XYZ file of N, CA and C in Angstrom:
678
model
N 19.595 9.482 -14.805
C 19.769 9.133 -13.438
C 18.681 8.107 -12.975
N 19.092 7.056 -12.270
C 18.177 6.050 -11.822
C 17.258 6.572 -10.693
N 15.975 6.293 -10.796
C 15.044 6.678 -9.734
C 15.361 5.841 -8.495
N 15.289 6.495 -7.316
C 15.602 5.846 -6.083
C 14.318 5.753 -5.227
N 13.892 4.567 -4.870
C 12.679 4.384 -4.116
C 12.991 3.685 -2.798
N 12.619 4.378 -1.703
C 12.930 3.919 -0.364
C 11.906 2.976 0.147
N 12.384 1.997 0.930
C 11.474 1.000 1.557
C 11.743 1.058 3.075
N 10.711 1.448 3.892
C 10.898 1.592 5.289
C 10.801 0.247 5.999
N 11.757 -0.050 6.881
C 11.704 -1.247 7.725
C 11.340 -0.784 9.161
N 10.274 -1.342 9.681
C 9.860 -1.149 11.075
C 10.161 -2.442 11.805
N 10.199 -2.418 13.157
C 10.272 -3.715 13.874
C 9.014 -4.519 13.564
N 9.180 -5.727 13.064
C 8.064 -6.520 12.662
C 7.739 -6.482 11.191
N 8.424 -5.677 10.370
C 8.197 -5.711 8.937
C 8.593 -7.046 8.371
N 7.805 -7.566 7.396
C 8.091 -8.854 6.829
C 8.468 -8.793 5.334
N 7.996 -7.766 4.676
C 8.082 -7.756 3.212
C 8.961 -6.649 2.616
N 9.887 -6.174 3.497
C 10.784 -5.098 3.016
C 11.730 -5.602 1.879
N 12.239 -6.808 2.038
C 13.138 -7.305 1.033
C 12.365 -7.645 -0.262
N 11.154 -8.173 -0.105
C 10.376 -8.390 -1.309
C 10.047 -7.138 -2.086
N 9.775 -6.062 -1.298
C 9.495 -4.784 -1.899
C 10.716 -4.213 -2.615
N 11.848 -4.387 -2.003
C 13.095 -3.872 -2.647
C 13.363 -4.684 -3.893
N 13.094 -5.966 -3.892
C 13.309 -6.805 -5.049
C 12.382 -6.345 -6.218
N 11.145 -6.074 -5.885
C 10.188 -5.658 -6.903
C 10.571 -4.356 -7.531
N 11.110 -3.394 -6.696
C 11.588 -2.148 -7.205
C 12.763 -2.360 -8.137
N 13.701 -3.239 -7.773
C 14.843 -3.587 -8.630
C 14.399 -4.112 -9.933
N 13.452 -5.060 -9.867
C 12.937 -5.720 -11.125
C 12.314 -4.708 -12.087
N 11.720 -3.632 -11.523
C 11.058 -2.641 -12.311
C 12.057 -1.710 -12.920
N 13.312 -1.707 -12.454
C 14.366 -0.900 -13.024
C 14.782 0.313 -12.197
N 14.270 0.438 -11.029
C 14.638 1.502 -10.065
C 15.675 1.011 -9.071
N 16.227 1.940 -8.292
C 17.180 1.582 -7.268
C 16.475 1.546 -5.890
N 16.393 0.366 -5.252
C 15.754 0.343 -3.885
C 16.701 0.851 -2.840
N 16.196 1.618 -1.934
C 16.977 2.214 -0.855
C 16.365 1.804 0.514
N 17.139 1.164 1.329
C 16.616 0.691 2.639
C 16.561 1.912 3.564
N 15.363 2.090 4.240
C 15.227 3.136 5.190
C 14.841 2.519 6.557
N 15.402 3.050 7.635
C 15.167 2.542 8.986
C 14.186 3.438 9.718
N 13.334 2.793 10.506
C 12.233 3.497 11.146
C 12.675 4.597 12.140
N 13.846 4.472 12.696
C 14.353 5.434 13.647
C 15.040 6.620 13.041
N 15.256 6.587 11.742
C 16.020 7.625 11.024
C 15.055 8.525 10.234
N 15.079 9.801 10.560
C 14.222 10.788 9.865
C 14.692 11.127 8.487
N 15.942 10.710 8.180
C 16.534 11.061 6.886
C 16.044 10.061 5.828
N 15.335 10.542 4.756
C 14.847 9.671 3.702
C 15.906 9.453 2.613
N 17.107 9.944 2.797
C 18.252 9.707 1.890
C 17.945 10.150 0.457
N 17.203 11.243 0.372
C 16.864 11.859 -0.892
C 16.243 10.936 -1.917
N 15.382 10.035 -1.430
C 14.677 9.159 -2.344
C 13.624 9.884 -3.096
N 13.151 9.298 -4.194
C 12.161 9.932 -5.041
C 10.733 9.478 -4.733
N 10.633 8.363 -3.978
C 9.342 7.805 -3.553
C 9.612 6.857 -2.401
N 8.540 6.505 -1.667
C 8.657 5.654 -0.470
C 7.630 4.594 -0.501
N 8.028 3.346 -0.095
C 7.097 2.276 0.096
C 7.090 1.897 1.565
N 5.864 1.875 2.136
C 5.679 1.367 3.523
C 5.173 -0.086 3.321
N 6.032 -1.033 3.689
C 5.800 -2.441 3.351
C 4.865 -3.152 4.281
N 4.540 -4.381 3.984
C 3.695 -5.200 4.820
C 4.435 -5.819 5.968
N 3.653 -6.392 6.906
C 4.209 -7.004 8.080
C 3.296 -6.776 9.287
N 3.933 -6.758 10.478
C 3.192 -6.530 11.711
C 4.073 -5.581 12.550
N 4.113 -4.356 12.138
C 4.968 -3.360 12.789
C 4.644 -3.273 14.248
N 5.672 -3.322 15.054
C 5.558 -3.283 16.523
C 4.574 -4.378 17.071
N 4.421 -5.477 16.338
C 3.545 -6.552 16.771
C 2.043 -6.233 16.650
N 1.744 -5.135 15.955
C 0.331 -4.674 15.877
C -0.283 -4.418 17.228
N 0.545 -4.036 18.192
C -0.022 -3.638 19.501
C -0.869 -2.394 19.398
N -1.833 -2.248 20.254
C -2.830 -1.151 20.250
C -3.754 -1.378 19.079
N -3.319 -1.036 17.846
C -3.967 -1.286 16.600
C -2.902 -1.444 15.514
N -3.262 -2.098 14.455
C -2.294 -2.289 13.385
C -1.807 -0.923 12.873
N -0.546 -0.691 12.933
C 0.028 0.585 12.402
C 0.003 1.720 13.348
N -0.597 1.549 14.532
C -0.817 2.726 15.403
C 0.503 3.157 16.025
N 1.404 2.296 16.348
C 2.686 2.685 16.929
C 3.683 3.153 15.858
N 3.667 2.431 14.722
C 4.568 2.791 13.657
C 4.317 4.200 13.135
N 3.071 4.661 13.228
C 2.763 5.973 12.815
C 3.637 7.042 13.555
N 4.096 6.694 14.744
C 4.874 7.656 15.548
C 6.359 7.383 15.435
N 6.791 6.505 14.613
C 8.242 6.350 14.386
C 8.867 7.572 13.794
N 10.083 7.929 14.157
C 10.709 9.135 13.624
C 10.653 9.301 12.163
N 10.796 8.165 11.402
C 10.780 8.321 9.943
C 9.472 8.819 9.447
N 8.390 8.576 10.131
C 7.055 8.954 9.666
C 6.847 10.485 9.724
N 7.585 11.184 10.629
C 7.479 12.623 10.591
C 7.880 13.213 9.214
N 8.968 12.640 8.663
C 9.438 13.062 7.404
C 8.542 12.611 6.289
N 8.131 11.359 6.349
C 7.246 10.789 5.324
C 5.904 11.632 5.246
N 5.347 11.957 6.384
C 4.104 12.706 6.412
C 4.282 14.083 5.770
N 5.356 14.750 6.214
C 5.575 16.125 5.633
C 5.833 16.089 4.121
N 6.654 15.108 3.695
C 6.982 15.097 2.303
C 5.817 14.544 1.430
N 5.010 13.655 1.970
C 3.857 13.153 1.262
C 2.871 14.322 0.987
N 2.690 15.151 2.023
C 1.814 16.289 1.836
C 2.363 17.319 0.836
N 3.678 17.247 0.662
C 4.333 18.136 -0.348
C 4.453 17.530 -1.706
N 3.940 16.239 -1.852
C 3.901 15.596 -3.155
C 4.701 14.394 -3.326
N 5.495 13.913 -2.317
C 6.301 12.743 -2.465
C 5.398 11.538 -2.702
N 5.630 10.738 -3.701
C 4.807 9.469 -3.873
C 5.046 8.512 -2.748
N 4.007 7.997 -2.172
C 4.096 7.002 -1.090
C 3.127 5.888 -1.359
N 3.616 4.637 -1.267
C 2.774 3.473 -1.450
C 2.713 2.717 -0.151
N 1.563 2.446 0.446
C 1.392 1.673 1.623
C 0.768 0.320 1.333
N 1.459 -0.751 1.597
C 1.019 -2.094 1.264
C 0.673 -2.802 2.560
N -0.592 -3.256 2.717
C -1.054 -3.997 3.828
C -0.807 -3.225 5.165
N 0.196 -3.608 5.957
C 0.483 -2.869 7.161
C 0.867 -1.407 6.814
N 1.446 -1.174 5.671
C 1.712 0.168 5.216
C 0.437 0.990 5.054
N -0.584 0.320 4.506
C -1.907 0.960 4.322
C -2.486 1.286 5.691
N -2.299 0.417 6.639
C -2.835 0.693 8.007
C -2.063 1.847 8.607
N -0.777 1.944 8.370
C 0.025 3.094 8.879
C -0.429 4.358 8.247
N -0.725 4.358 6.941
C -1.195 5.544 6.274
C -2.519 6.087 6.795
N -3.433 5.147 7.177
C -4.665 5.678 7.818
C -4.409 6.175 9.203
N -3.545 5.494 9.975
C -3.237 5.990 11.311
C -2.580 7.346 11.232
N -1.776 7.622 10.192
C -1.091 8.905 10.057
C -1.949 9.957 9.406
N -3.198 9.613 9.024
C -4.171 10.484 8.394
C -3.705 11.013 7.074
N -2.816 10.233 6.360
C -2.526 10.554 5.009
C -3.582 9.944 4.098
N -4.325 8.985 4.584
C -5.483 8.446 3.867
C -6.651 8.358 4.922
N -7.892 8.550 4.444
C -9.008 8.555 5.368
C -9.473 7.134 5.700
N -10.233 6.992 6.756
C -10.804 5.716 7.111
C -9.910 5.012 8.103
N -10.195 3.748 8.337
C -9.507 2.925 9.356
C -9.545 1.482 8.910
N -8.596 0.677 9.458
C -8.540 -0.744 9.186
C -8.856 -1.478 10.436
N -9.884 -2.360 10.392
C -10.304 -3.175 11.573
C -10.051 -4.631 11.254
N -10.268 -5.444 12.287
C -10.104 -6.904 12.133
C -11.039 -7.509 11.125
N -10.586 -8.508 10.414
C -11.412 -9.168 9.427
C -12.761 -9.558 10.043
N -13.819 -9.467 9.324
C -15.105 -9.715 9.851
C -15.331 -11.133 10.301
N -14.561 -12.087 9.746
C -14.655 -13.451 10.080
C -13.669 -13.854 11.223
N -12.897 -12.862 11.649
C -11.987 -12.993 12.804
C -10.839 -14.001 12.611
N -10.488 -14.206 11.359
C -9.387 -15.138 11.051
C -8.385 -14.473 10.137
N -7.141 -14.866 10.234
C -6.097 -14.467 9.294
C -6.496 -15.135 7.941
N -6.318 -14.341 6.881
C -6.616 -14.845 5.533
C -5.397 -14.730 4.637
N -5.135 -15.719 3.822
C -4.017 -15.747 2.884
C -4.528 -16.393 1.591
N -4.611 -15.643 0.534
C -5.168 -16.179 -0.723
C -4.761 -15.313 -1.917
N -4.917 -15.907 -3.095
C -4.788 -15.032 -4.311
C -6.142 -14.371 -4.510
N -6.071 -13.031 -4.687
C -7.306 -12.227 -4.701
C -7.417 -11.471 -6.050
N -8.657 -11.592 -6.553
C -8.928 -10.804 -7.755
C -9.358 -9.374 -7.382
N -8.766 -8.389 -8.085
C -9.083 -7.009 -7.845
C -9.471 -6.353 -9.139
N -10.245 -5.289 -9.040
C -10.501 -4.480 -10.236
C -9.811 -3.083 -10.027
N -9.111 -2.631 -10.985
C -8.462 -1.335 -10.958
C -9.537 -0.283 -11.231
N -9.772 0.561 -10.260
C -10.830 1.596 -10.364
C -10.184 2.936 -10.805
N -8.986 3.190 -10.411
C -8.321 4.474 -10.719
C -6.921 4.212 -11.301
N -6.740 4.455 -12.548
C -5.446 4.231 -13.201
C -4.691 5.534 -13.473
N -5.020 6.552 -12.669
C -4.404 7.875 -12.870
C -3.511 8.251 -11.675
N -3.325 7.382 -10.691
C -2.438 7.766 -9.557
C -0.972 7.576 -9.926
N -0.094 8.009 -9.070
C 1.352 7.883 -9.341
C 1.755 6.394 -9.427
N 0.936 5.499 -8.805
C 1.298 4.108 -8.702
C 0.499 3.183 -9.598
N -0.405 3.695 -10.394
C -1.323 2.856 -11.143
C -1.447 3.185 -12.635
N -0.604 4.023 -13.165
C -0.724 4.470 -14.565
C -0.468 3.349 -15.575
N 0.221 2.321 -15.187
C 0.508 1.195 -16.096
C -0.673 0.172 -16.122
N -1.705 0.472 -15.361
C -2.922 -0.319 -15.474
C -3.972 0.476 -16.313
N -5.028 -0.208 -16.624
C -6.207 0.431 -17.261
C -7.376 0.406 -16.318
N -8.155 1.459 -16.277
C -9.380 1.480 -15.434
C -10.306 0.334 -15.864
N -10.729 -0.438 -14.886
C -11.582 -1.555 -15.182
C -10.807 -2.908 -15.346
N -9.470 -2.831 -15.416
C -8.709 -4.044 -15.582
C -8.791 -4.922 -14.322
N -8.893 -6.187 -14.545
C -8.950 -7.142 -13.389
C -7.579 -7.818 -13.221
N -7.040 -7.851 -12.041
C -5.773 -8.403 -11.788
C -5.817 -9.369 -10.592
N -4.802 -10.182 -10.457
C -4.726 -11.127 -9.322
C -3.501 -10.774 -8.505
N -3.785 -10.536 -7.243
C -2.700 -10.077 -6.289
C -2.811 -10.860 -4.987
N -1.706 -11.433 -4.441
C -1.779 -12.152 -3.175
C -2.294 -11.187 -2.007
N -3.042 -11.778 -1.145
C -3.633 -11.065 0.002
C -3.318 -11.886 1.282
N -2.839 -11.165 2.308
C -2.596 -11.871 3.641
C -2.713 -10.868 4.746
N -3.736 -11.021 5.554
C -3.953 -10.052 6.636
C -4.898 -10.568 7.687
N -4.790 -9.948 8.853
C -5.719 -10.206 9.955
C -6.603 -8.997 10.195
N -6.055 -7.808 9.847
C -6.800 -6.595 10.112
C -6.947 -5.834 8.779
N -7.715 -6.403 7.917
C -7.802 -5.854 6.581
C -9.141 -5.231 6.200
N -10.011 -5.081 7.176
C -11.403 -4.614 6.884
C -11.402 -3.033 6.838
N -11.546 -2.508 5.640
C -11.522 -1.039 5.496
C -12.876 -0.529 5.909
N -12.928 0.490 6.740
C -14.156 1.100 7.168
C -13.990 2.607 7.184
N -15.101 3.309 6.979
C -15.175 4.765 7.074
C -16.635 5.119 7.195
N -16.911 6.309 7.660
C -18.328 6.749 7.710
C -18.883 7.008 6.316
N -20.196 7.071 6.203
C -20.872 7.139 4.919
C -20.428 8.410 4.106
N -20.235 9.478 4.845
C -19.848 10.737 4.150
C -18.498 10.478 3.482
N -17.539 9.903 4.212
C -16.202 9.674 3.672
C -16.253 8.701 2.470
N -17.019 7.593 2.618
C -17.164 6.655 1.528
C -17.787 7.299 0.291
N -18.829 8.093 0.458
C -19.409 8.767 -0.660
C -18.474 9.734 -1.336
N -17.668 10.389 -0.517
C -16.707 11.381 -0.995
C -15.580 10.652 -1.848
N -15.099 9.507 -1.288
C -14.129 8.697 -2.027
C -14.706 8.234 -3.375
N -15.939 7.813 -3.384
C -16.543 7.337 -4.634
C -16.708 8.494 -5.608
N -17.176 9.617 -5.135
C -17.489 10.756 -5.990
C -16.245 11.342 -6.586
N -15.162 11.289 -5.856
C -13.865 11.850 -6.332
C -12.970 10.879 -7.039
N -13.495 9.633 -7.232
C -12.701 8.594 -7.873
C -11.472 8.204 -7.170
N -11.587 8.193 -5.861
C -10.419 7.856 -5.015
C -10.396 6.432 -4.508
N -11.341 5.638 -4.902
C -11.247 4.209 -4.703
C -10.347 3.674 -5.778
N -9.127 3.196 -5.411
C -8.192 2.775 -6.375
C -8.357 1.354 -6.803
N -8.774 0.459 -5.866
C -8.942 -0.992 -6.162
C -10.153 -1.453 -5.363
N -10.817 -2.442 -6.006
C -11.974 -3.056 -5.346
C -11.897 -4.544 -5.448
N -12.272 -5.269 -4.424
C -12.316 -6.727 -4.427
C -13.380 -7.177 -5.421
N -13.060 -8.251 -6.161
C -13.975 -8.826 -7.147
C -14.269 -10.271 -6.793
N -15.544 -10.702 -6.915
C -16.036 -12.038 -6.711
C -16.150 -12.446 -5.227
N -15.271 -11.937 -4.419
C -15.222 -12.343 -2.997
C -14.631 -11.209 -2.148
N -15.413 -10.840 -1.143
C -14.911 -9.824 -0.196
C -14.214 -10.552 0.932
N -12.876 -10.498 1.025
C -12.125 -11.409 1.920
C -12.112 -10.964 3.380
N -12.522 -9.749 3.660
C -12.378 -9.264 5.053
C -13.528 -8.401 5.526
N -14.541 -8.239 4.685
C -15.701 -7.412 5.079
C -15.467 -5.915 4.834
N -14.549 -5.536 4.030
C -14.292 -4.166 3.733
C -15.559 -3.499 3.143
N -15.886 -2.332 3.633
C -17.105 -1.623 3.106
C -16.931 -1.311 1.631
N -17.988 -1.532 0.904
C -18.071 -1.296 -0.543
C -16.967 -2.042 -1.279
N -16.448 -3.115 -0.727
C -15.465 -4.006 -1.383
C -14.180 -3.206 -1.702
N -13.897 -2.189 -0.876
C -12.730 -1.384 -1.106
C -11.441 -2.086 -0.706
N -10.528 -2.220 -1.651
C -9.233 -2.890 -1.463
C -8.068 -1.878 -1.319
N -8.304 -0.717 -1.901
C -7.239 0.324 -1.868
C -7.778 1.665 -2.262
N -7.189 2.741 -1.716
C -7.632 4.124 -1.985
C -6.466 4.995 -2.225
N -6.762 6.217 -2.726
C -5.683 7.201 -2.922
C -6.076 8.517 -2.274
N -5.129 9.375 -2.061
C -5.408 10.724 -1.552
C -5.880 11.590 -2.725
N -6.253 12.798 -2.449
C -6.772 13.687 -3.443
C -5.749 13.977 -4.578
N -4.487 14.059 -4.201
C -3.468 14.395 -5.198
C -3.019 13.218 -6.043
N -3.320 12.009 -5.556
C -2.924 10.834 -6.286
C -1.541 10.373 -6.078
N -0.811 11.018 -5.146
C 0.591 10.565 -4.880
C 0.684 9.562 -3.773
N -0.340 9.452 -2.935
C -0.371 8.490 -1.819
C -1.457 7.458 -2.122
N -1.019 6.167 -2.151
C -1.940 5.064 -2.417
C -1.712 4.007 -1.336
N -2.802 3.460 -0.841
C -2.722 2.324 0.117
C -3.640 1.216 -0.361
N -3.179 -0.026 -0.187
C -3.981 -1.199 -0.550
C -3.582 -2.337 0.365
N -4.517 -3.290 0.610
C -4.237 -4.404 1.480
C -3.524 -5.539 0.734
N -3.827 -5.893 -0.489
C -3.092 -6.930 -1.173
C -1.628 -6.548 -1.438
N -0.811 -7.568 -1.805
C 0.642 -7.402 -1.875
C 1.137 -7.474 -3.310
N 1.267 -6.355 -3.999
C 1.805 -6.456 -5.374
C 3.222 -6.886 -5.448
N 4.002 -6.770 -4.383
C 5.396 -7.128 -4.431
C 5.554 -8.641 -4.464
N 4.466 -9.399 -4.197
C 4.477 -10.835 -4.290
C 3.964 -11.351 -5.646
N 3.754 -10.430 -6.598
C 3.268 -10.852 -7.902
C 4.020 -10.103 -9.009
N 5.342 -10.257 -8.936
C 6.224 -9.619 -9.923
C 7.070 -10.554 -10.733
N 7.019 -11.861 -10.445
C 7.756 -12.876 -11.152
C 6.865 -14.127 -11.312
N 6.991 -14.824 -12.425
C 6.118 -16.004 -12.672
C 6.323 -17.120 -11.691
N 7.480 -17.182 -11.034
C 7.796 -18.290 -10.153
C 7.315 -18.115 -8.708
N 6.790 -16.960 -8.395
C 6.375 -16.723 -7.006
C 4.962 -16.161 -6.977
N 4.366 -16.166 -5.765
C 3.033 -15.552 -5.568
C 1.994 -16.250 -6.443
N 1.302 -15.438 -7.264
C 0.247 -15.960 -8.102
C 0.706 -16.663 -9.305
N 2.000 -16.614 -9.553
C 2.539 -17.181 -10.839
C 2.356 -16.236 -11.982
N 1.954 -14.979 -11.653
C 1.747 -13.923 -12.653
C 2.528 -12.700 -12.226
N 2.525 -11.719 -13.094
C 3.288 -10.489 -12.786
C 2.308 -9.290 -12.692
N 1.095 -9.532 -12.215
C 0.114 -8.425 -12.111
C 0.502 -7.317 -11.182
N 1.423 -7.575 -10.239
C 1.830 -6.517 -9.314
C 2.939 -5.600 -9.808
N 3.635 -6.051 -10.874
C 4.800 -5.254 -11.288
C 4.412 -3.842 -11.778
N 3.254 -3.645 -12.442
C 2.930 -2.290 -12.883
C 2.840 -1.233 -11.759
N 2.696 -1.614 -10.468
C 2.811 -0.613 -9.423
C 4.157 0.052 -9.494
N 5.183 -0.774 -9.687
C 6.556 -0.278 -9.599
C 7.040 0.296 -10.900
N 6.523 -0.157 -12.022
C 6.871 0.477 -13.289
C 6.121 1.788 -13.463
N 4.890 1.870 -12.895
C 4.120 3.153 -12.972
C 4.872 4.244 -12.303
N 5.365 4.008 -11.074
C 6.006 5.051 -10.346
C 7.345 5.448 -10.997
N 8.002 4.385 -11.535
C 9.280 4.659 -12.240
C 9.054 5.587 -13.445
N 8.044 5.329 -14.246
C 7.758 6.140 -15.349
C 7.395 7.579 -14.963
N 6.664 7.683 -13.892
C 6.251 9.023 -13.426
C 7.474 9.807 -12.970
N 8.384 9.117 -12.268
C 9.575 9.844 -11.799
C 10.548 10.204 -12.941
N 10.650 9.341 -13.899
C 11.551 9.617 -15.032
C 10.989 10.752 -15.887
N 9.635 10.803 -15.992
C 9.014 11.841 -16.840
C 8.679 13.087 -16.124
N 8.993 13.112 -14.804
C 8.626 14.287 -13.997
C 9.484 15.537 -14.430
């Protein structure tokens, strides 16, 4: 049976189609999910895609966190459903308290769009097993509110538990504390990151590399072998 991975579309989502395409290229079946619908259509995993949900009013992701679909996503994520939050999706995951910390405006106060080098710090999550710990990859980055912050206790806890999933290399594009580009929850089923792996799955787009495809092949293998 083909694994089914849902992609949630909120008002203002930009990268839902790109995410569905990446899922299809990895060999899974993409399933479109609407923000007003609590039914996840029996998907095996969920992607919260990038964009500017609800225009990023109040704070990025703050309104989307209260969309009806998130009630189900939160409950099922806590029960073990794999969830990947990309950019705005990462912001939503922090607002929903599925991941700790918060996302603030870039320290230089400008929107940034660039190819970004990352180091894979945790290759044991549901979304990263096709990488190797310490591997350096190039993933497109585009955000205005990409600065990851948390108190020192939380940062130390993330480091001690190996829950920093990705770290910026050579250049910190937004002032994120400890160069954190992505984190995971304790169980490893929920991952959030600011760069966009769905834009690095084919040689003709994004970075011209396929460094983002292992996100989607990783979850596919986990679901097939579950």
